[in-house]
PDB file of C-alpha atoms in Angstrom:
ATOM      1  CA  ASP A 295     -15.589  -3.315 -11.854  1.00  0.00           C
ATOM      2  CA  GLY A 296     -13.834  -0.768  -9.716  1.00  0.00           C
ATOM      3  CA  GLY A 297     -12.360   2.205 -11.396  1.00  0.00           C
ATOM      4  CA  ILE A 298     -12.300   5.728 -12.270  1.00  0.00           C
ATOM      5  CA  THR A 299     -14.952   7.256 -14.599  1.00  0.00           C
ATOM      6  CA  GLN A 300     -14.072  10.718 -16.309  1.00  0.00           C
ATOM      7  CA  SER A 301     -16.716  12.491 -18.367  1.00  0.00           C
ATOM      8  CA  PRO A 302     -17.040  13.807 -21.093  1.00  0.00           C
ATOM      9  CA  LYS A 303     -14.304  12.282 -23.192  1.00  0.00           C
ATOM     10  CA  TYR A 304     -14.230  15.221 -25.323  1.00  0.00           C
ATOM     11  CA  LEU A 305     -15.390  18.793 -24.370  1.00  0.00           C
ATOM     12  CA  PHE A 306     -15.518  21.906 -26.408  1.00  0.00           C
ATOM     13  CA  ARG A 307     -15.780  25.396 -24.637  1.00  0.00           C
ATOM     14  CA  LYS A 308     -16.183  29.000 -25.996  1.00  0.00           C
ATOM     15  CA  GLU A 309     -13.808  31.416 -24.683  1.00  0.00           C
ATOM     16  CA  GLY A 310     -14.894  33.077 -21.592  1.00  0.00           C
ATOM     17  CA  GLN A 311     -17.080  30.111 -20.255  1.00  0.00           C
ATOM     18  CA  ASN A 312     -16.668  28.058 -17.382  1.00  0.00           C
ATOM     19  CA  VAL A 313     -16.695  24.378 -17.819  1.00  0.00           C
ATOM     20  CA  THR A 314     -16.801  21.274 -15.228  1.00  0.00           C
ATOM     21  CA  LEU A 315     -14.949  18.051 -15.808  1.00  0.00           C
ATOM     22  CA  SER A 316     -16.345  15.133 -13.846  1.00  0.00           C
ATOM     23  CA  CYS A 317     -14.168  12.488 -12.087  1.00  0.00           C
ATOM     24  CA  GLU A 318     -15.945   9.611 -10.118  1.00  0.00           C
ATOM     25  CA  GLN A 319     -14.390   6.701  -8.505  1.00  0.00           C
ATOM     26  CA  ASN A 320     -15.833   3.544  -6.785  1.00  0.00           C
ATOM     27  CA  LEU A 321     -12.397   2.261  -5.405  1.00  0.00           C
ATOM     28  CA  ASN A 322     -12.767   3.557  -2.055  1.00  0.00           C
ATOM     29  CA  HIS A 323      -9.655   5.602  -2.409  1.00  0.00           C
ATOM     30  CA  ASP A 324      -9.127   8.657  -0.048  1.00  0.00           C
ATOM     31  CA  ALA A 325      -6.881  10.525  -2.133  1.00  0.00           C
ATOM     32  CA  MET A 326      -7.723  11.969  -5.628  1.00  0.00           C
ATOM     33  CA  TYR A 327      -5.678  14.268  -8.158  1.00  0.00           C
ATOM     34  CA  TRP A 328      -6.192  16.297 -11.161  1.00  0.00           C
ATOM     35  CA  TYR A 329      -3.527  16.407 -13.863  1.00  0.00           C
ATOM     36  CA  ARG A 330      -3.210  18.422 -16.853  1.00  0.00           C
ATOM     37  CA  GLN A 331      -1.258  17.128 -20.008  1.00  0.00           C
ATOM     38  CA  ASP A 332       0.107  19.206 -22.684  1.00  0.00           C
ATOM     39  CA  PRO A 333       2.436  17.814 -25.693  1.00  0.00           C
ATOM     40  CA  GLY A 334       5.838  17.381 -24.706  1.00  0.00           C
ATOM     41  CA  GLN A 335       5.318  18.633 -20.986  1.00  0.00           C
ATOM     42  CA  GLY A 336       4.299  15.386 -19.327  1.00  0.00           C
ATOM     43  CA  LEU A 337       1.552  15.750 -16.655  1.00  0.00           C
ATOM     44  CA  ARG A 338       1.352  18.550 -14.160  1.00  0.00           C
ATOM     45  CA  LEU A 339      -0.553  18.561 -10.996  1.00  0.00           C
ATOM     46  CA  ILE A 340      -3.607  20.994 -10.766  1.00  0.00           C
ATOM     47  CA  TYR A 341      -5.191  20.145  -7.454  1.00  0.00           C
ATOM     48  CA  TYR A 342      -5.323  17.125  -4.944  1.00  0.00           C
ATOM     49  CA  SER A 343      -7.531  16.059  -2.267  1.00  0.00           C
ATOM     50  CA  GLN A 344      -6.696  13.643   0.641  1.00  0.00           C
ATOM     51  CA  ILE A 345      -9.947  13.618   2.326  1.00  0.00           C
ATOM     52  CA  VAL A 346     -13.492  15.008   1.899  1.00  0.00           C
ATOM     53  CA  ASN A 347     -14.032  18.705   2.111  1.00  0.00           C
ATOM     54  CA  ASP A 348     -10.317  19.323   1.976  1.00  0.00           C
ATOM     55  CA  PHE A 349      -8.035  20.046  -1.133  1.00  0.00           C
ATOM     56  CA  GLN A 350      -4.685  21.505  -1.763  1.00  0.00           C
ATOM     57  CA  LYS A 351      -3.377  23.553  -4.735  1.00  0.00           C
ATOM     58  CA  GLY A 352      -0.894  21.588  -7.110  1.00  0.00           C
ATOM     59  CA  ASP A 353       1.811  23.363  -9.141  1.00  0.00           C
ATOM     60  CA  ILE A 354      -0.640  25.037 -11.795  1.00  0.00           C
ATOM     61  CA  ALA A 355      -3.873  25.645  -9.891  1.00  0.00           C
ATOM     62  CA  GLU A 356      -4.413  29.278 -11.270  1.00  0.00           C
ATOM     63  CA  GLY A 357      -7.823  29.510 -13.274  1.00  0.00           C
ATOM     64  CA  TYR A 358      -9.028  26.081 -11.851  1.00  0.00           C
ATOM     65  CA  SER A 359     -11.320  25.238  -9.012  1.00  0.00           C
ATOM     66  CA  VAL A 360     -12.106  21.778  -7.454  1.00  0.00           C
ATOM     67  CA  SER A 361     -14.652  20.559  -4.685  1.00  0.00           C
ATOM     68  CA  ARG A 362     -14.669  17.370  -2.720  1.00  0.00           C
ATOM     69  CA  GLU A 363     -18.149  16.786  -1.130  1.00  0.00           C
ATOM     70  CA  LYS A 364     -18.004  13.083  -1.464  1.00  0.00           C
ATOM     71  CA  LYS A 365     -15.282  10.688  -1.475  1.00  0.00           C
ATOM     72  CA  GLU A 366     -16.272   9.288  -4.667  1.00  0.00           C
ATOM     73  CA  SER A 367     -16.438  12.547  -6.615  1.00  0.00           C
ATOM     74  CA  PHE A 368     -13.793  15.126  -7.444  1.00  0.00           C
ATOM     75  CA  PRO A 369     -15.061  17.525 -10.078  1.00  0.00           C
ATOM     76  CA  LEU A 370     -12.699  20.133 -11.644  1.00  0.00           C
ATOM     77  CA  THR A 371     -13.906  23.535 -12.987  1.00  0.00           C
ATOM     78  CA  VAL A 372     -11.879  25.384 -15.636  1.00  0.00           C
ATOM     79  CA  THR A 373     -12.733  28.935 -15.200  1.00  0.00           C
ATOM     80  CA  SER A 374     -12.561  31.716 -17.840  1.00  0.00           C
ATOM     81  CA  ALA A 375      -9.458  32.878 -15.846  1.00  0.00           C
ATOM     82  CA  GLN A 376      -7.561  29.980 -17.266  1.00  0.00           C
ATOM     83  CA  LYS A 377      -5.704  31.546 -20.269  1.00  0.00           C
ATOM     84  CA  ASN A 378      -4.852  28.512 -22.199  1.00  0.00           C
ATOM     85  CA  PRO A 379      -7.396  25.623 -21.220  1.00  0.00           C
ATOM     86  CA  THR A 380      -6.884  23.343 -24.255  1.00  0.00           C
ATOM     87  CA  ALA A 381      -5.361  20.317 -22.821  1.00  0.00           C
ATOM     88  CA  PHE A 382      -5.972  16.656 -21.936  1.00  0.00           C
ATOM     89  CA  TYR A 383      -7.073  16.412 -18.279  1.00  0.00           C
ATOM     90  CA  LEU A 384      -6.463  13.080 -16.167  1.00  0.00           C
ATOM     91  CA  CYS A 385      -7.866  12.440 -12.904  1.00  0.00           C
ATOM     92  CA  ALA A 386      -6.422   9.879 -10.477  1.00  0.00           C
ATOM     93  CA  SER A 387      -6.904   8.273  -7.209  1.00  0.00           C
ATOM     94  CA  SER A 388      -4.616   6.501  -4.727  1.00  0.00           C
ATOM     95  CA  ILE A 389      -4.803   4.575  -1.394  1.00  0.00           C
ATOM     96  CA  ASN A 390      -2.373   5.076   1.187  1.00  0.00           C
ATOM     97  CA  ARG A 391      -1.050   8.312  -0.395  1.00  0.00           C
ATOM     98  CA  GLY A 392       0.160   6.482  -3.380  1.00  0.00           C
ATOM     99  CA  ARG A 393       2.595   4.056  -1.503  1.00  0.00           C
ATOM    100  CA  VAL A 394       0.691   1.221  -3.127  1.00  0.00           C
ATOM    101  CA  GLY A 395      -0.117   2.852  -6.393  1.00  0.00           C
ATOM    102  CA  TYR A 396      -2.455   5.156  -8.428  1.00  0.00           C
ATOM    103  CA  THR A 397      -5.392   4.492 -10.712  1.00  0.00           C
ATOM    104  CA  PHE A 398      -6.183   6.843 -13.568  1.00  0.00           C
ATOM    105  CA  GLY A 399      -9.067   7.756 -15.633  1.00  0.00           C
ATOM    106  CA  SER A 400      -9.252   7.685 -19.172  1.00  0.00           C
ATOM    107  CA  GLY A 401      -9.032  11.475 -19.495  1.00  0.00           C
ATOM    108  CA  THR A 402     -11.037  14.311 -20.845  1.00  0.00           C
ATOM    109  CA  ARG A 403      -9.772  16.398 -23.911  1.00  0.00           C
ATOM    110  CA  LEU A 404     -10.861  19.903 -23.562  1.00  0.00           C
ATOM    111  CA  THR A 405     -10.676  22.321 -26.696  1.00  0.00           C
ATOM    112  CA  VAL A 406     -11.549  26.132 -26.382  1.00  0.00           C
ATOM    113  CA  VAL A 407     -13.045  27.023 -29.710  1.00  0.00           C
TER     114      VAL A 407
ATOM    115  CA  ALA B1186      12.141  19.957  -4.816  1.00  0.00           C
ATOM    116  CA  GLN B1187      11.480  16.808  -6.928  1.00  0.00           C
ATOM    117  CA  LYS B1188      12.507  16.452 -10.452  1.00  0.00           C
ATOM    118  CA  VAL B1189      12.144  13.777 -13.072  1.00  0.00           C
ATOM    119  CA  THR B1190      14.027  13.970 -16.231  1.00  0.00           C
ATOM    120  CA  GLN B1191      13.378  11.853 -19.644  1.00  0.00           C
ATOM    121  CA  ALA B1192      15.962  13.066 -21.919  1.00  0.00           C
ATOM    122  CA  GLN B1193      14.778  11.126 -24.785  1.00  0.00           C
ATOM    123  CA  THR B1194      11.720  12.856 -26.499  1.00  0.00           C
ATOM    124  CA  GLU B1195      11.188  10.293 -29.223  1.00  0.00           C
ATOM    125  CA  ILE B1196      12.643   6.876 -30.160  1.00  0.00           C
ATOM    126  CA  SER B1197      11.753   5.035 -33.275  1.00  0.00           C
ATOM    127  CA  VAL B1198      12.891   1.157 -33.693  1.00  0.00           C
ATOM    128  CA  VAL B1199      11.968  -1.409 -36.136  1.00  0.00           C
ATOM    129  CA  GLU B1200       9.864  -4.360 -34.672  1.00  0.00           C
ATOM    130  CA  LYS B1201      11.863  -6.902 -32.624  1.00  0.00           C
ATOM    131  CA  GLU B1202      14.565  -4.419 -31.745  1.00  0.00           C
ATOM    132  CA  ASP B1203      15.252  -3.463 -27.949  1.00  0.00           C
ATOM    133  CA  VAL B1204      14.636  -0.117 -26.762  1.00  0.00           C
ATOM    134  CA  THR B1205      15.700   1.453 -23.524  1.00  0.00           C
ATOM    135  CA  LEU B1206      14.116   4.487 -21.910  1.00  0.00           C
ATOM    136  CA  ASP B1207      16.158   6.549 -19.747  1.00  0.00           C
ATOM    137  CA  CYS B1208      14.912   8.258 -16.288  1.00  0.00           C
ATOM    138  CA  VAL B1209      17.035  10.581 -14.152  1.00  0.00           C
ATOM    139  CA  TYR B1210      15.379  11.669 -11.068  1.00  0.00           C
ATOM    140  CA  GLU B1211      16.158  14.189  -8.279  1.00  0.00           C
ATOM    141  CA  THR B1212      14.988  14.225  -4.563  1.00  0.00           C
ATOM    142  CA  ARG B1213      16.269  14.988  -1.180  1.00  0.00           C
ATOM    143  CA  ASP B1214      14.137  12.223   0.564  1.00  0.00           C
ATOM    144  CA  THR B1215      15.886   9.007   1.582  1.00  0.00           C
ATOM    145  CA  THR B1216      12.531   7.153   0.920  1.00  0.00           C
ATOM    146  CA  TYR B1217      10.588   7.370  -2.218  1.00  0.00           C
ATOM    147  CA  TYR B1218       8.779   5.589  -4.877  1.00  0.00           C
ATOM    148  CA  LEU B1219       9.373   5.418  -8.619  1.00  0.00           C
ATOM    149  CA  PHE B1220       6.899   4.482 -11.205  1.00  0.00           C
ATOM    150  CA  TRP B1221       6.761   3.822 -14.938  1.00  0.00           C
ATOM    151  CA  TYR B1222       3.396   4.387 -16.714  1.00  0.00           C
ATOM    152  CA  LYS B1223       2.422   3.651 -20.427  1.00  0.00           C
ATOM    153  CA  GLN B1224       0.210   5.963 -22.370  1.00  0.00           C
ATOM    154  CA  PRO B1225      -1.177   4.383 -25.689  1.00  0.00           C
ATOM    155  CA  PRO B1226      -3.115   6.506 -27.998  1.00  0.00           C
ATOM    156  CA  SER B1227      -6.385   6.137 -26.211  1.00  0.00           C
ATOM    157  CA  GLY B1228      -4.907   8.333 -23.541  1.00  0.00           C
ATOM    158  CA  GLU B1229      -5.304   6.276 -20.406  1.00  0.00           C
ATOM    159  CA  LEU B1230      -2.267   5.726 -18.064  1.00  0.00           C
ATOM    160  CA  VAL B1231      -1.426   2.284 -17.802  1.00  0.00           C
ATOM    161  CA  PHE B1232       0.703   1.204 -14.715  1.00  0.00           C
ATOM    162  CA  LEU B1233       3.795  -0.681 -15.417  1.00  0.00           C
ATOM    163  CA  ILE B1234       5.950  -0.910 -12.469  1.00  0.00           C
ATOM    164  CA  ARG B1235       6.549   0.515  -8.958  1.00  0.00           C
ATOM    165  CA  ARG B1236       9.892   0.535  -7.019  1.00  0.00           C
ATOM    166  CA  ASN B1237      10.737   1.446  -3.543  1.00  0.00           C
ATOM    167  CA  SER B1238      13.914   3.437  -2.884  1.00  0.00           C
ATOM    168  CA  PHE B1239      15.181   0.874  -0.605  1.00  0.00           C
ATOM    169  CA  ASP B1240      14.755  -2.068  -3.017  1.00  0.00           C
ATOM    170  CA  GLU B1241      17.390  -1.783  -5.645  1.00  0.00           C
ATOM    171  CA  GLN B1242      16.636  -5.520  -7.078  1.00  0.00           C
ATOM    172  CA  ASN B1243      16.159  -5.017 -10.760  1.00  0.00           C
ATOM    173  CA  GLU B1244      13.096  -6.840 -12.308  1.00  0.00           C
ATOM    174  CA  ILE B1245      12.221  -8.725 -15.340  1.00  0.00           C
ATOM    175  CA  SER B1246       8.673  -9.099 -16.389  1.00  0.00           C
ATOM    176  CA  GLY B1247       7.995 -10.821 -19.648  1.00  0.00           C
ATOM    177  CA  ARG B1248       9.462  -8.328 -22.433  1.00  0.00           C
ATOM    178  CA  TYR B1249      10.097  -5.548 -19.776  1.00  0.00           C
ATOM    179  CA  SER B1250      12.909  -4.957 -17.505  1.00  0.00           C
ATOM    180  CA  TRP B1251      13.929  -2.208 -14.973  1.00  0.00           C
ATOM    181  CA  ASN B1252      17.298  -1.089 -13.959  1.00  0.00           C
ATOM    182  CA  PHE B1253      17.160   0.929 -10.713  1.00  0.00           C
ATOM    183  CA  GLN B1254      20.304   2.366  -9.548  1.00  0.00           C
ATOM    184  CA  LYS B1255      20.397   4.784  -6.603  1.00  0.00           C
ATOM    185  CA  SER B1256      24.062   5.815  -6.986  1.00  0.00           C
ATOM    186  CA  THR B1257      23.089   7.525 -10.293  1.00  0.00           C
ATOM    187  CA  SER B1258      19.544   8.348  -9.595  1.00  0.00           C
ATOM    188  CA  SER B1259      18.352   6.469 -12.557  1.00  0.00           C
ATOM    189  CA  PHE B1260      15.640   4.040 -13.134  1.00  0.00           C
ATOM    190  CA  ASN B1261      15.615   3.018 -16.705  1.00  0.00           C
ATOM    191  CA  PHE B1262      13.207   0.766 -18.490  1.00  0.00           C
ATOM    192  CA  THR B1263      13.942  -1.777 -21.235  1.00  0.00           C
ATOM    193  CA  ILE B1264      11.550  -3.233 -23.752  1.00  0.00           C
ATOM    194  CA  THR B1265      13.099  -6.353 -25.462  1.00  0.00           C
ATOM    195  CA  ALA B1266      12.039  -7.747 -28.806  1.00  0.00           C
ATOM    196  CA  SER B1267       9.746  -4.494 -29.282  1.00  0.00           C
ATOM    197  CA  GLN B1268       6.314  -4.890 -31.001  1.00  0.00           C
ATOM    198  CA  VAL B1269       3.996  -2.528 -32.706  1.00  0.00           C
ATOM    199  CA  VAL B1270       1.705  -2.510 -29.710  1.00  0.00           C
ATOM    200  CA  ASP B1271       4.485  -1.077 -27.538  1.00  0.00           C
ATOM    201  CA  SER B1272       4.033   2.131 -29.450  1.00  0.00           C
ATOM    202  CA  ALA B1273       3.204   4.607 -26.932  1.00  0.00           C
ATOM    203  CA  VAL B1274       4.393   7.409 -24.501  1.00  0.00           C
ATOM    204  CA  TYR B1275       6.155   6.232 -21.658  1.00  0.00           C
ATOM    205  CA  PHE B1276       6.414   8.183 -18.459  1.00  0.00           C
ATOM    206  CA  CYS B1277       8.486   7.790 -15.389  1.00  0.00           C
ATOM    207  CA  ALA B1278       7.229   9.323 -12.295  1.00  0.00           C
ATOM    208  CA  LEU B1279       8.432   9.976  -8.713  1.00  0.00           C
ATOM    209  CA  ARG B1280       6.458  10.038  -5.489  1.00  0.00           C
ATOM    210  CA  ALA B1281       8.603  11.543  -2.346  1.00  0.00           C
ATOM    211  CA  THR B1282       7.843  10.682   1.350  1.00  0.00           C
ATOM    212  CA  ASP B1283       6.458  14.007   2.068  1.00  0.00           C
ATOM    213  CA  SER B1284       4.629  14.809  -1.197  1.00  0.00           C
ATOM    214  CA  TRP B1285       1.124  13.897   0.201  1.00  0.00           C
ATOM    215  CA  GLY B1286       0.914  11.240  -2.646  1.00  0.00           C
ATOM    216  CA  LYS B1287       1.843  13.746  -5.420  1.00  0.00           C
ATOM    217  CA  LEU B1288       3.433  12.288  -8.451  1.00  0.00           C
ATOM    218  CA  GLN B1289       6.101  14.227 -10.034  1.00  0.00           C
ATOM    219  CA  PHE B1290       6.104  13.179 -13.803  1.00  0.00           C
ATOM    220  CA  GLY B1291       8.986  13.364 -16.446  1.00  0.00           C
ATOM    221  CA  ALA B1292       8.049  14.855 -19.853  1.00  0.00           C
ATOM    222  CA  GLY B1293       7.723  11.216 -21.258  1.00  0.00           C
ATOM    223  CA  THR B1294       9.381   9.440 -24.248  1.00  0.00           C
ATOM    224  CA  GLN B1295       7.372   8.594 -27.337  1.00  0.00           C
ATOM    225  CA  VAL B1296       8.048   5.233 -28.737  1.00  0.00           C
ATOM    226  CA  VAL B1297       7.321   4.272 -32.341  1.00  0.00           C
ATOM    227  CA  VAL B1298       7.709   0.605 -33.335  1.00  0.00           C
ATOM    228  CA  THR B1299       7.380   0.175 -37.084  1.00  0.00           C
ATOM    229  CA  PRO B1300       7.071  -3.373 -38.670  1.00  0.00           C
TER     230      PRO B1300
END
């Protein structure tokens, strides 16, 4: 079945460490997105990519980095520069820039310990 | 700039009651898309409906219905005869034409349905 796979589901990170969240899709979607969710704040866009080897900053990109070397993959790295990384991270993809709709992964919950 | 406002933080109802979720949006675009998503405790976002700005026809799907009014920039969502399984966070989202596919989400409304 086609869909988006995010891994791991739960992730614990020590302060000062970088950590990478995986996002893979087999929907042949061109566009992929990363959102961060905090309680009571909805989802905020971190990065998005419309095509391979190209990506753009979203509203809260500071402290994060991404790559898009393959159409199917859009990993997100949470760097030590991110001051408050504890959150729920959702990856999404779309076809036709979202005019038809979006597919979301099941999310990764990151906790800094 | 795009903005989506869901003023209701949490709504609690008893099973079988109706519940209406409000969504007000702001955009300068004349063409845009509006969405409603459901987020159950598992965390995954479940797509409910998409509406184009040029289609103001309201829709009913089972126990769900939507009221889109461009004149008031509102896209409200009603659950009729609520059930415990409806307990979730519901998000309204906006995709404007020039947004390169970016979705602007509201803060979400937590719906709690008790037996």
